[in-house]
Amino acid sequence: MEVVVEGNKVATQIKEQAQAQADFDSAIDKKKTAVIGKINSVHTPGVVYIQIGNIPPRTTDLQVIFMYTQELSIAYERFWKIYIPATLTPRYYSPINAAMELGNQ
């Protein structure tokens, strides 16, 4: 993942969740722009939530570039095959839906 604010790239690294959260919180406390991505495997497996903190006032150019890597499968020993999900709709999750699901059990 890459985040660019007004042409300035925010450094990102993959880290253990606890360390990533601590680094994010520390950067926010120091008034730096910071970004963290999280996967909630319980309610929305495979969906990445991105949080960006301390975006400067009057920012007009904010880019979030998310790169997706997947192993290509080979079909008929000749063709490459890649699956790209076309929608996230079946995975949509909200607290309202969760409350409704709990009420129906």
mmCIF file of N, CA and C in Angstrom:
data_model
loop_
_atom_site.group_PDB
_atom_site.id
_atom_site.type_symbol
_atom_site.label_atom_id
_atom_site.label_comp_id
_atom_site.label_asym_id
_atom_site.label_seq_id
_atom_site.Cartn_x
_atom_site.Cartn_y
_atom_site.Cartn_z
ATOM 1 N N MET A 1 0.850 -1.167 0.000
ATOM 2 C CA MET A 1 0.000 0.000 0.000
ATOM 3 C C MET A 1 0.895 1.229 0.000
ATOM 4 N N GLU A 2 0.452 2.220 -0.700
ATOM 5 C CA GLU A 2 1.196 3.469 -0.759
ATOM 6 C C GLU A 2 0.199 4.616 -0.590
ATOM 7 N N VAL A 3 0.560 5.593 0.216
ATOM 8 C CA VAL A 3 -0.273 6.777 0.407
ATOM 9 C C VAL A 3 0.568 8.000 0.068
ATOM 10 N N VAL A 4 0.005 8.870 -0.776
ATOM 11 C CA VAL A 4 0.700 10.087 -1.192
ATOM 12 C C VAL A 4 -0.198 11.275 -0.850
ATOM 13 N N VAL A 5 0.336 12.192 -0.038
ATOM 14 C CA VAL A 5 -0.411 13.378 0.377
ATOM 15 C C VAL A 5 0.303 14.595 -0.201
ATOM 16 N N GLU A 6 -0.379 15.299 -1.092
ATOM 17 C CA GLU A 6 0.192 16.498 -1.733
ATOM 18 C C GLU A 6 1.580 16.224 -2.307
ATOM 19 N N GLY A 7 1.744 15.049 -2.945
ATOM 20 C CA GLY A 7 3.012 14.710 -3.573
ATOM 21 C C GLY A 7 4.043 14.093 -2.647
ATOM 22 N N ASN A 8 3.770 14.028 -1.350
ATOM 23 C CA ASN A 8 4.713 13.444 -0.384
ATOM 24 C C ASN A 8 4.268 12.038 -0.011
ATOM 25 N N LYS A 9 5.153 11.066 -0.264
ATOM 26 C CA LYS A 9 4.820 9.680 0.032
ATOM 27 C C LYS A 9 4.932 9.400 1.525
ATOM 28 N N VAL A 10 3.912 8.762 2.102
ATOM 29 C CA VAL A 10 3.935 8.329 3.502
ATOM 30 C C VAL A 10 4.532 6.922 3.505
ATOM 31 N N ALA A 11 5.618 6.732 4.243
ATOM 32 C CA ALA A 11 6.289 5.427 4.282
ATOM 33 C C ALA A 11 5.378 4.380 4.900
ATOM 34 N N THR A 12 5.325 3.195 4.285
ATOM 35 C CA THR A 12 4.515 2.100 4.810
ATOM 36 C C THR A 12 5.359 0.835 4.872
ATOM 37 N N GLN A 13 5.044 -0.016 5.851
ATOM 38 C CA GLN A 13 5.709 -1.306 6.018
ATOM 39 C C GLN A 13 4.687 -2.300 6.560
ATOM 40 N N ILE A 14 4.883 -3.560 6.261
ATOM 41 C CA ILE A 14 4.056 -4.606 6.853
ATOM 42 C C ILE A 14 4.667 -4.954 8.199
ATOM 43 N N LYS A 15 3.831 -4.897 9.246
ATOM 44 C CA LYS A 15 4.298 -5.186 10.605
ATOM 45 C C LYS A 15 3.249 -6.001 11.341
ATOM 46 N N GLU A 16 3.658 -6.578 12.455
ATOM 47 C CA GLU A 16 2.700 -7.240 13.340
ATOM 48 C C GLU A 16 1.671 -6.196 13.774
ATOM 49 N N GLN A 17 0.440 -6.616 13.973
ATOM 50 C CA GLN A 17 -0.646 -5.677 14.241
ATOM 51 C C GLN A 17 -0.391 -4.788 15.453
ATOM 52 N N ALA A 18 0.074 -5.357 16.536
ATOM 53 C CA ALA A 18 0.306 -4.561 17.751
ATOM 54 C C ALA A 18 1.376 -3.494 17.523
ATOM 55 N N GLN A 19 2.465 -3.871 16.839
ATOM 56 C CA GLN A 19 3.541 -2.919 16.559
ATOM 57 C C GLN A 19 3.068 -1.843 15.584
ATOM 58 N N ALA A 20 2.313 -2.246 14.570
ATOM 59 C CA ALA A 20 1.792 -1.279 13.597
ATOM 60 C C ALA A 20 0.889 -0.258 14.277
ATOM 61 N N GLN A 21 0.026 -0.725 15.180
ATOM 62 C CA GLN A 21 -0.878 0.190 15.888
ATOM 63 C C GLN A 21 -0.093 1.142 16.782
ATOM 64 N N ALA A 22 0.932 0.629 17.463
ATOM 65 C CA ALA A 22 1.759 1.473 18.340
ATOM 66 C C ALA A 22 2.495 2.534 17.518
ATOM 67 N N ASP A 23 3.037 2.143 16.369
ATOM 68 C CA ASP A 23 3.743 3.103 15.507
ATOM 69 C C ASP A 23 2.777 4.147 14.949
ATOM 70 N N PHE A 24 1.586 3.725 14.571
ATOM 71 C CA PHE A 24 0.561 4.652 14.063
ATOM 72 C C PHE A 24 0.198 5.668 15.144
ATOM 73 N N ASP A 25 -0.093 5.177 16.340
ATOM 74 C CA ASP A 25 -0.466 6.061 17.457
ATOM 75 C C ASP A 25 0.663 7.040 17.788
ATOM 76 N N SER A 26 1.911 6.563 17.762
ATOM 77 C CA SER A 26 3.062 7.420 18.050
ATOM 78 C C SER A 26 3.189 8.530 17.005
ATOM 79 N N ALA A 27 3.022 8.177 15.733
ATOM 80 C CA ALA A 27 3.112 9.179 14.666
ATOM 81 C C ALA A 27 1.995 10.214 14.804
ATOM 82 N N ILE A 28 0.815 9.781 15.148
ATOM 83 C CA ILE A 28 -0.316 10.697 15.335
ATOM 84 C C ILE A 28 -0.023 11.649 16.489
ATOM 85 N N ASP A 29 0.511 11.106 17.588
ATOM 86 C CA ASP A 29 0.862 11.948 18.746
ATOM 87 C C ASP A 29 1.906 13.003 18.380
ATOM 88 N N LYS A 30 2.789 12.666 17.429
ATOM 89 C CA LYS A 30 3.834 13.601 16.996
ATOM 90 C C LYS A 30 3.354 14.522 15.873
ATOM 91 N N LYS A 31 2.034 14.475 15.588
ATOM 92 C CA LYS A 31 1.407 15.329 14.559
ATOM 93 C C LYS A 31 1.895 15.008 13.151
ATOM 94 N N LYS A 32 2.327 13.761 12.915
ATOM 95 C CA LYS A 32 2.741 13.337 11.584
ATOM 96 C C LYS A 32 1.574 12.648 10.884
ATOM 97 N N THR A 33 1.555 12.728 9.565
ATOM 98 C CA THR A 33 0.562 11.981 8.803
ATOM 99 C C THR A 33 0.947 10.506 8.873
ATOM 100 N N ALA A 34 -0.024 9.657 9.156
ATOM 101 C CA ALA A 34 0.251 8.230 9.314
ATOM 102 C C ALA A 34 -0.874 7.419 8.690
ATOM 103 N N VAL A 35 -0.547 6.185 8.350
ATOM 104 C CA VAL A 35 -1.536 5.291 7.740
ATOM 105 C C VAL A 35 -1.395 3.900 8.347
ATOM 106 N N ILE A 36 -2.532 3.224 8.504
ATOM 107 C CA ILE A 36 -2.530 1.840 8.984
ATOM 108 C C ILE A 36 -3.622 1.088 8.234
ATOM 109 N N GLY A 37 -3.323 -0.136 7.860
ATOM 110 C CA GLY A 37 -4.298 -1.007 7.215
ATOM 111 C C GLY A 37 -4.536 -2.207 8.103
ATOM 112 N N LYS A 38 -5.804 -2.594 8.225
ATOM 113 C CA LYS A 38 -6.147 -3.729 9.090
ATOM 114 C C LYS A 38 -7.118 -4.649 8.368
ATOM 115 N N ILE A 39 -7.016 -5.931 8.673
ATOM 116 C CA ILE A 39 -7.966 -6.915 8.156
ATOM 117 C C ILE A 39 -8.758 -7.436 9.346
ATOM 118 N N ASN A 40 -10.075 -7.343 9.264
ATOM 119 C CA ASN A 40 -10.949 -7.879 10.306
ATOM 120 C C ASN A 40 -11.400 -9.255 9.847
ATOM 121 N N SER A 41 -10.662 -10.291 10.232
ATOM 122 C CA SER A 41 -10.932 -11.641 9.737
ATOM 123 C C SER A 41 -12.206 -12.255 10.312
ATOM 124 N N VAL A 42 -12.769 -11.670 11.355
ATOM 125 C CA VAL A 42 -13.978 -12.218 11.965
ATOM 126 C C VAL A 42 -15.215 -11.844 11.160
ATOM 127 N N HIS A 43 -15.401 -10.555 10.903
ATOM 128 C CA HIS A 43 -16.627 -10.085 10.259
ATOM 129 C C HIS A 43 -16.509 -9.914 8.756
ATOM 130 N N THR A 44 -15.348 -9.520 8.275
ATOM 131 C CA THR A 44 -15.169 -9.253 6.844
ATOM 132 C C THR A 44 -13.823 -9.797 6.374
ATOM 133 N N PRO A 45 -13.693 -11.110 6.256
ATOM 134 C CA PRO A 45 -12.409 -11.679 5.856
ATOM 135 C C PRO A 45 -11.984 -11.185 4.473
ATOM 136 N N GLY A 46 -10.719 -10.821 4.373
ATOM 137 C CA GLY A 46 -10.190 -10.384 3.096
ATOM 138 C C GLY A 46 -10.406 -8.915 2.769
ATOM 139 N N VAL A 47 -11.150 -8.187 3.606
ATOM 140 C CA VAL A 47 -11.387 -6.769 3.368
ATOM 141 C C VAL A 47 -10.396 -5.973 4.221
ATOM 142 N N VAL A 48 -9.691 -5.049 3.589
ATOM 143 C CA VAL A 48 -8.698 -4.238 4.284
ATOM 144 C C VAL A 48 -9.301 -2.884 4.626
ATOM 145 N N TYR A 49 -9.232 -2.510 5.891
ATOM 146 C CA TYR A 49 -9.669 -1.195 6.351
ATOM 147 C C TYR A 49 -8.439 -0.310 6.440
ATOM 148 N N ILE A 50 -8.502 0.864 5.840
ATOM 149 C CA ILE A 50 -7.368 1.775 5.839
ATOM 150 C C ILE A 50 -7.734 3.019 6.635
ATOM 151 N N GLN A 51 -6.865 3.380 7.576
ATOM 152 C CA GLN A 51 -7.066 4.580 8.385
ATOM 153 C C GLN A 51 -5.888 5.516 8.153
ATOM 154 N N ILE A 52 -6.205 6.765 7.825
ATOM 155 C CA ILE A 52 -5.167 7.773 7.610
ATOM 156 C C ILE A 52 -5.384 8.869 8.639
ATOM 157 N N GLY A 53 -4.338 9.212 9.375
ATOM 158 C CA GLY A 53 -4.457 10.225 10.416
ATOM 159 C C GLY A 53 -3.592 11.441 10.141
ATOM 160 N N ASN A 54 -4.044 12.570 10.648
ATOM 161 C CA ASN A 54 -3.334 13.856 10.527
ATOM 162 C C ASN A 54 -3.126 14.278 9.077
ATOM 163 N N ILE A 55 -4.201 14.238 8.305
ATOM 164 C CA ILE A 55 -4.148 14.779 6.951
ATOM 165 C C ILE A 55 -4.118 16.300 7.094
ATOM 166 N N PRO A 56 -3.148 16.960 6.480
ATOM 167 C CA PRO A 56 -3.033 18.418 6.650
ATOM 168 C C PRO A 56 -4.292 19.150 6.169
ATOM 169 N N PRO A 57 -4.606 20.286 6.805
ATOM 170 C CA PRO A 57 -5.751 21.085 6.363
ATOM 171 C C PRO A 57 -5.581 21.523 4.908
ATOM 172 N N ARG A 58 -6.687 21.686 4.225
ATOM 173 C CA ARG A 58 -6.733 22.137 2.832
ATOM 174 C C ARG A 58 -6.026 21.193 1.853
ATOM 175 N N THR A 59 -5.879 19.941 2.227
ATOM 176 C CA THR A 59 -5.289 18.958 1.322
ATOM 177 C C THR A 59 -6.231 18.753 0.141
ATOM 178 N N THR A 60 -5.688 18.855 -1.055
ATOM 179 C CA THR A 60 -6.510 18.657 -2.254
ATOM 180 C C THR A 60 -6.073 17.441 -3.056
ATOM 181 N N ASP A 61 -4.932 16.868 -2.720
ATOM 182 C CA ASP A 61 -4.430 15.715 -3.466
ATOM 183 C C ASP A 61 -4.029 14.619 -2.486
ATOM 184 N N LEU A 62 -4.861 13.595 -2.396
ATOM 185 C CA LEU A 62 -4.595 12.448 -1.529
ATOM 186 C C LEU A 62 -4.781 11.195 -2.371
ATOM 187 N N GLN A 63 -3.750 10.381 -2.449
ATOM 188 C CA GLN A 63 -3.824 9.150 -3.233
ATOM 189 C C GLN A 63 -3.565 7.952 -2.332
ATOM 190 N N VAL A 64 -4.399 6.941 -2.458
ATOM 191 C CA VAL A 64 -4.179 5.670 -1.785
ATOM 192 C C VAL A 64 -4.013 4.639 -2.891
ATOM 193 N N ILE A 65 -2.829 4.063 -2.951
ATOM 194 C CA ILE A 65 -2.512 3.090 -3.994
ATOM 195 C C ILE A 65 -2.372 1.735 -3.303
ATOM 196 N N PHE A 66 -3.249 0.833 -3.666
ATOM 197 C CA PHE A 66 -3.273 -0.487 -3.047
ATOM 198 C C PHE A 66 -2.868 -1.513 -4.093
ATOM 199 N N MET A 67 -1.796 -2.233 -3.825
ATOM 200 C CA MET A 67 -1.306 -3.235 -4.763
ATOM 201 C C MET A 67 -1.745 -4.622 -4.298
ATOM 202 N N TYR A 68 -2.193 -5.405 -5.219
ATOM 203 C CA TYR A 68 -2.715 -6.731 -4.930
ATOM 204 C C TYR A 68 -1.847 -7.759 -5.653
ATOM 205 N N THR A 69 -1.327 -8.718 -4.926
ATOM 206 C CA THR A 69 -0.478 -9.742 -5.512
ATOM 207 C C THR A 69 -1.163 -11.092 -5.387
ATOM 208 N N GLN A 70 -1.151 -11.832 -6.481
ATOM 209 C CA GLN A 70 -1.792 -13.139 -6.481
ATOM 210 C C GLN A 70 -1.000 -14.076 -7.371
ATOM 211 N N GLU A 71 -0.881 -15.308 -6.968
ATOM 212 C CA GLU A 71 -0.194 -16.288 -7.789
ATOM 213 C C GLU A 71 -1.059 -16.609 -9.013
ATOM 214 N N LEU A 72 -0.435 -16.624 -10.172
ATOM 215 C CA LEU A 72 -1.158 -16.972 -11.393
ATOM 216 C C LEU A 72 -1.235 -18.482 -11.519
ATOM 217 N N SER A 73 -2.397 -18.974 -11.895
ATOM 218 C CA SER A 73 -2.498 -20.405 -12.169
ATOM 219 C C SER A 73 -2.349 -20.621 -13.673
ATOM 220 N N ILE A 74 -1.935 -21.786 -14.040
ATOM 221 C CA ILE A 74 -1.732 -22.094 -15.451
ATOM 222 C C ILE A 74 -2.816 -23.086 -15.870
ATOM 223 N N ALA A 75 -3.554 -22.727 -16.911
ATOM 224 C CA ALA A 75 -4.622 -23.579 -17.420
ATOM 225 C C ALA A 75 -4.148 -24.273 -18.701
ATOM 226 N N TYR A 76 -4.403 -25.534 -18.798
ATOM 227 C CA TYR A 76 -4.065 -26.319 -19.986
ATOM 228 C C TYR A 76 -2.576 -26.239 -20.346
ATOM 229 N N GLU A 77 -1.734 -26.062 -19.319
ATOM 230 C CA GLU A 77 -0.285 -25.978 -19.483
ATOM 231 C C GLU A 77 0.129 -24.911 -20.497
ATOM 232 N N ARG A 78 -0.740 -23.911 -20.663
ATOM 233 C CA ARG A 78 -0.454 -22.952 -21.714
ATOM 234 C C ARG A 78 -0.896 -21.527 -21.402
ATOM 235 N N PHE A 79 -1.966 -21.367 -20.632
ATOM 236 C CA PHE A 79 -2.536 -20.047 -20.395
ATOM 237 C C PHE A 79 -2.419 -19.662 -18.926
ATOM 238 N N TRP A 80 -2.207 -18.402 -18.684
ATOM 239 C CA TRP A 80 -2.233 -17.899 -17.322
ATOM 240 C C TRP A 80 -3.663 -17.532 -16.978
ATOM 241 N N LYS A 81 -4.004 -17.714 -15.723
ATOM 242 C CA LYS A 81 -5.362 -17.416 -15.281
ATOM 243 C C LYS A 81 -5.273 -16.600 -13.999
ATOM 244 N N ILE A 82 -6.007 -15.490 -13.954
ATOM 245 C CA ILE A 82 -6.036 -14.650 -12.758
ATOM 246 C C ILE A 82 -7.488 -14.350 -12.420
ATOM 247 N N TYR A 83 -7.791 -14.361 -11.134
ATOM 248 C CA TYR A 83 -9.134 -14.054 -10.658
ATOM 249 C C TYR A 83 -9.100 -12.683 -9.995
ATOM 250 N N ILE A 84 -9.902 -11.763 -10.495
ATOM 251 C CA ILE A 84 -10.005 -10.426 -9.912
ATOM 252 C C ILE A 84 -11.444 -10.233 -9.444
ATOM 253 N N PRO A 85 -11.671 -10.099 -8.134
ATOM 254 C CA PRO A 85 -13.042 -9.914 -7.649
ATOM 255 C C PRO A 85 -13.661 -8.654 -8.252
ATOM 256 N N ALA A 86 -14.896 -8.762 -8.692
ATOM 257 C CA ALA A 86 -15.569 -7.633 -9.325
ATOM 258 C C ALA A 86 -16.381 -6.800 -8.340
ATOM 259 N N THR A 87 -16.647 -7.337 -7.163
ATOM 260 C CA THR A 87 -17.475 -6.604 -6.205
ATOM 261 C C THR A 87 -17.123 -6.993 -4.782
ATOM 262 N N LEU A 88 -17.372 -6.084 -3.873
ATOM 263 C CA LEU A 88 -17.217 -6.378 -2.451
ATOM 264 C C LEU A 88 -18.575 -6.500 -1.778
ATOM 265 N N THR A 89 -19.636 -6.328 -2.554
ATOM 266 C CA THR A 89 -20.990 -6.296 -1.990
ATOM 267 C C THR A 89 -21.300 -7.479 -1.081
ATOM 268 N N PRO A 90 -21.015 -8.725 -1.477
ATOM 269 C CA PRO A 90 -21.351 -9.834 -0.582
ATOM 270 C C PRO A 90 -20.602 -9.790 0.753
ATOM 271 N N ARG A 91 -19.498 -9.040 0.801
ATOM 272 C CA ARG A 91 -18.698 -8.977 2.021
ATOM 273 C C ARG A 91 -19.014 -7.757 2.875
ATOM 274 N N TYR A 92 -19.929 -6.905 2.432
ATOM 275 C CA TYR A 92 -20.216 -5.680 3.172
ATOM 276 C C TYR A 92 -20.692 -6.028 4.580
ATOM 277 N N TYR A 93 -20.179 -5.321 5.549
ATOM 278 C CA TYR A 93 -20.514 -5.567 6.946
ATOM 279 C C TYR A 93 -20.710 -4.237 7.647
ATOM 280 N N SER A 94 -21.746 -4.146 8.423
ATOM 281 C CA SER A 94 -21.959 -2.945 9.216
ATOM 282 C C SER A 94 -22.467 -3.344 10.590
ATOM 283 N N PRO A 95 -22.314 -2.484 11.585
ATOM 284 C CA PRO A 95 -22.836 -2.790 12.924
ATOM 285 C C PRO A 95 -24.341 -3.027 12.905
ATOM 286 N N ILE A 96 -25.051 -2.360 12.005
ATOM 287 C CA ILE A 96 -26.503 -2.558 11.921
ATOM 288 C C ILE A 96 -26.806 -3.977 11.458
ATOM 289 N N ASN A 97 -26.081 -4.448 10.422
ATOM 290 C CA ASN A 97 -26.274 -5.820 9.958
ATOM 291 C C ASN A 97 -25.939 -6.814 11.062
ATOM 292 N N ALA A 98 -24.889 -6.548 11.812
ATOM 293 C CA ALA A 98 -24.498 -7.453 12.892
ATOM 294 C C ALA A 98 -25.584 -7.538 13.948
ATOM 295 N N ALA A 99 -26.170 -6.402 14.312
ATOM 296 C CA ALA A 99 -27.235 -6.388 15.310
ATOM 297 C C ALA A 99 -28.443 -7.153 14.801
ATOM 298 N N MET A 100 -28.751 -7.005 13.523
ATOM 299 C CA MET A 100 -29.885 -7.739 12.940
ATOM 300 C C MET A 100 -29.618 -9.223 12.935
ATOM 301 N N GLU A 101 -28.373 -9.631 12.619
ATOM 302 C CA GLU A 101 -28.024 -11.047 12.616
ATOM 303 C C GLU A 101 -28.137 -11.627 14.022
ATOM 304 N N LEU A 102 -27.673 -10.885 15.027
ATOM 305 C CA LEU A 102 -27.762 -11.379 16.402
ATOM 306 C C LEU A 102 -29.212 -11.509 16.847
ATOM 307 N N GLY A 103 -30.061 -10.587 16.393
ATOM 308 C CA GLY A 103 -31.480 -10.629 16.757
ATOM 309 C C GLY A 103 -32.218 -11.797 16.129
ATOM 310 N N ASN A 104 -31.702 -12.319 15.006
ATOM 311 C CA ASN A 104 -32.366 -13.420 14.313
ATOM 312 C C ASN A 104 -31.907 -14.791 14.798
ATOM 313 N N GLN A 105 -30.997 -14.826 15.744
ATOM 314 C CA GLN A 105 -30.488 -16.133 16.209
ATOM 315 C C GLN A 105 -31.289 -16.656 17.367
#
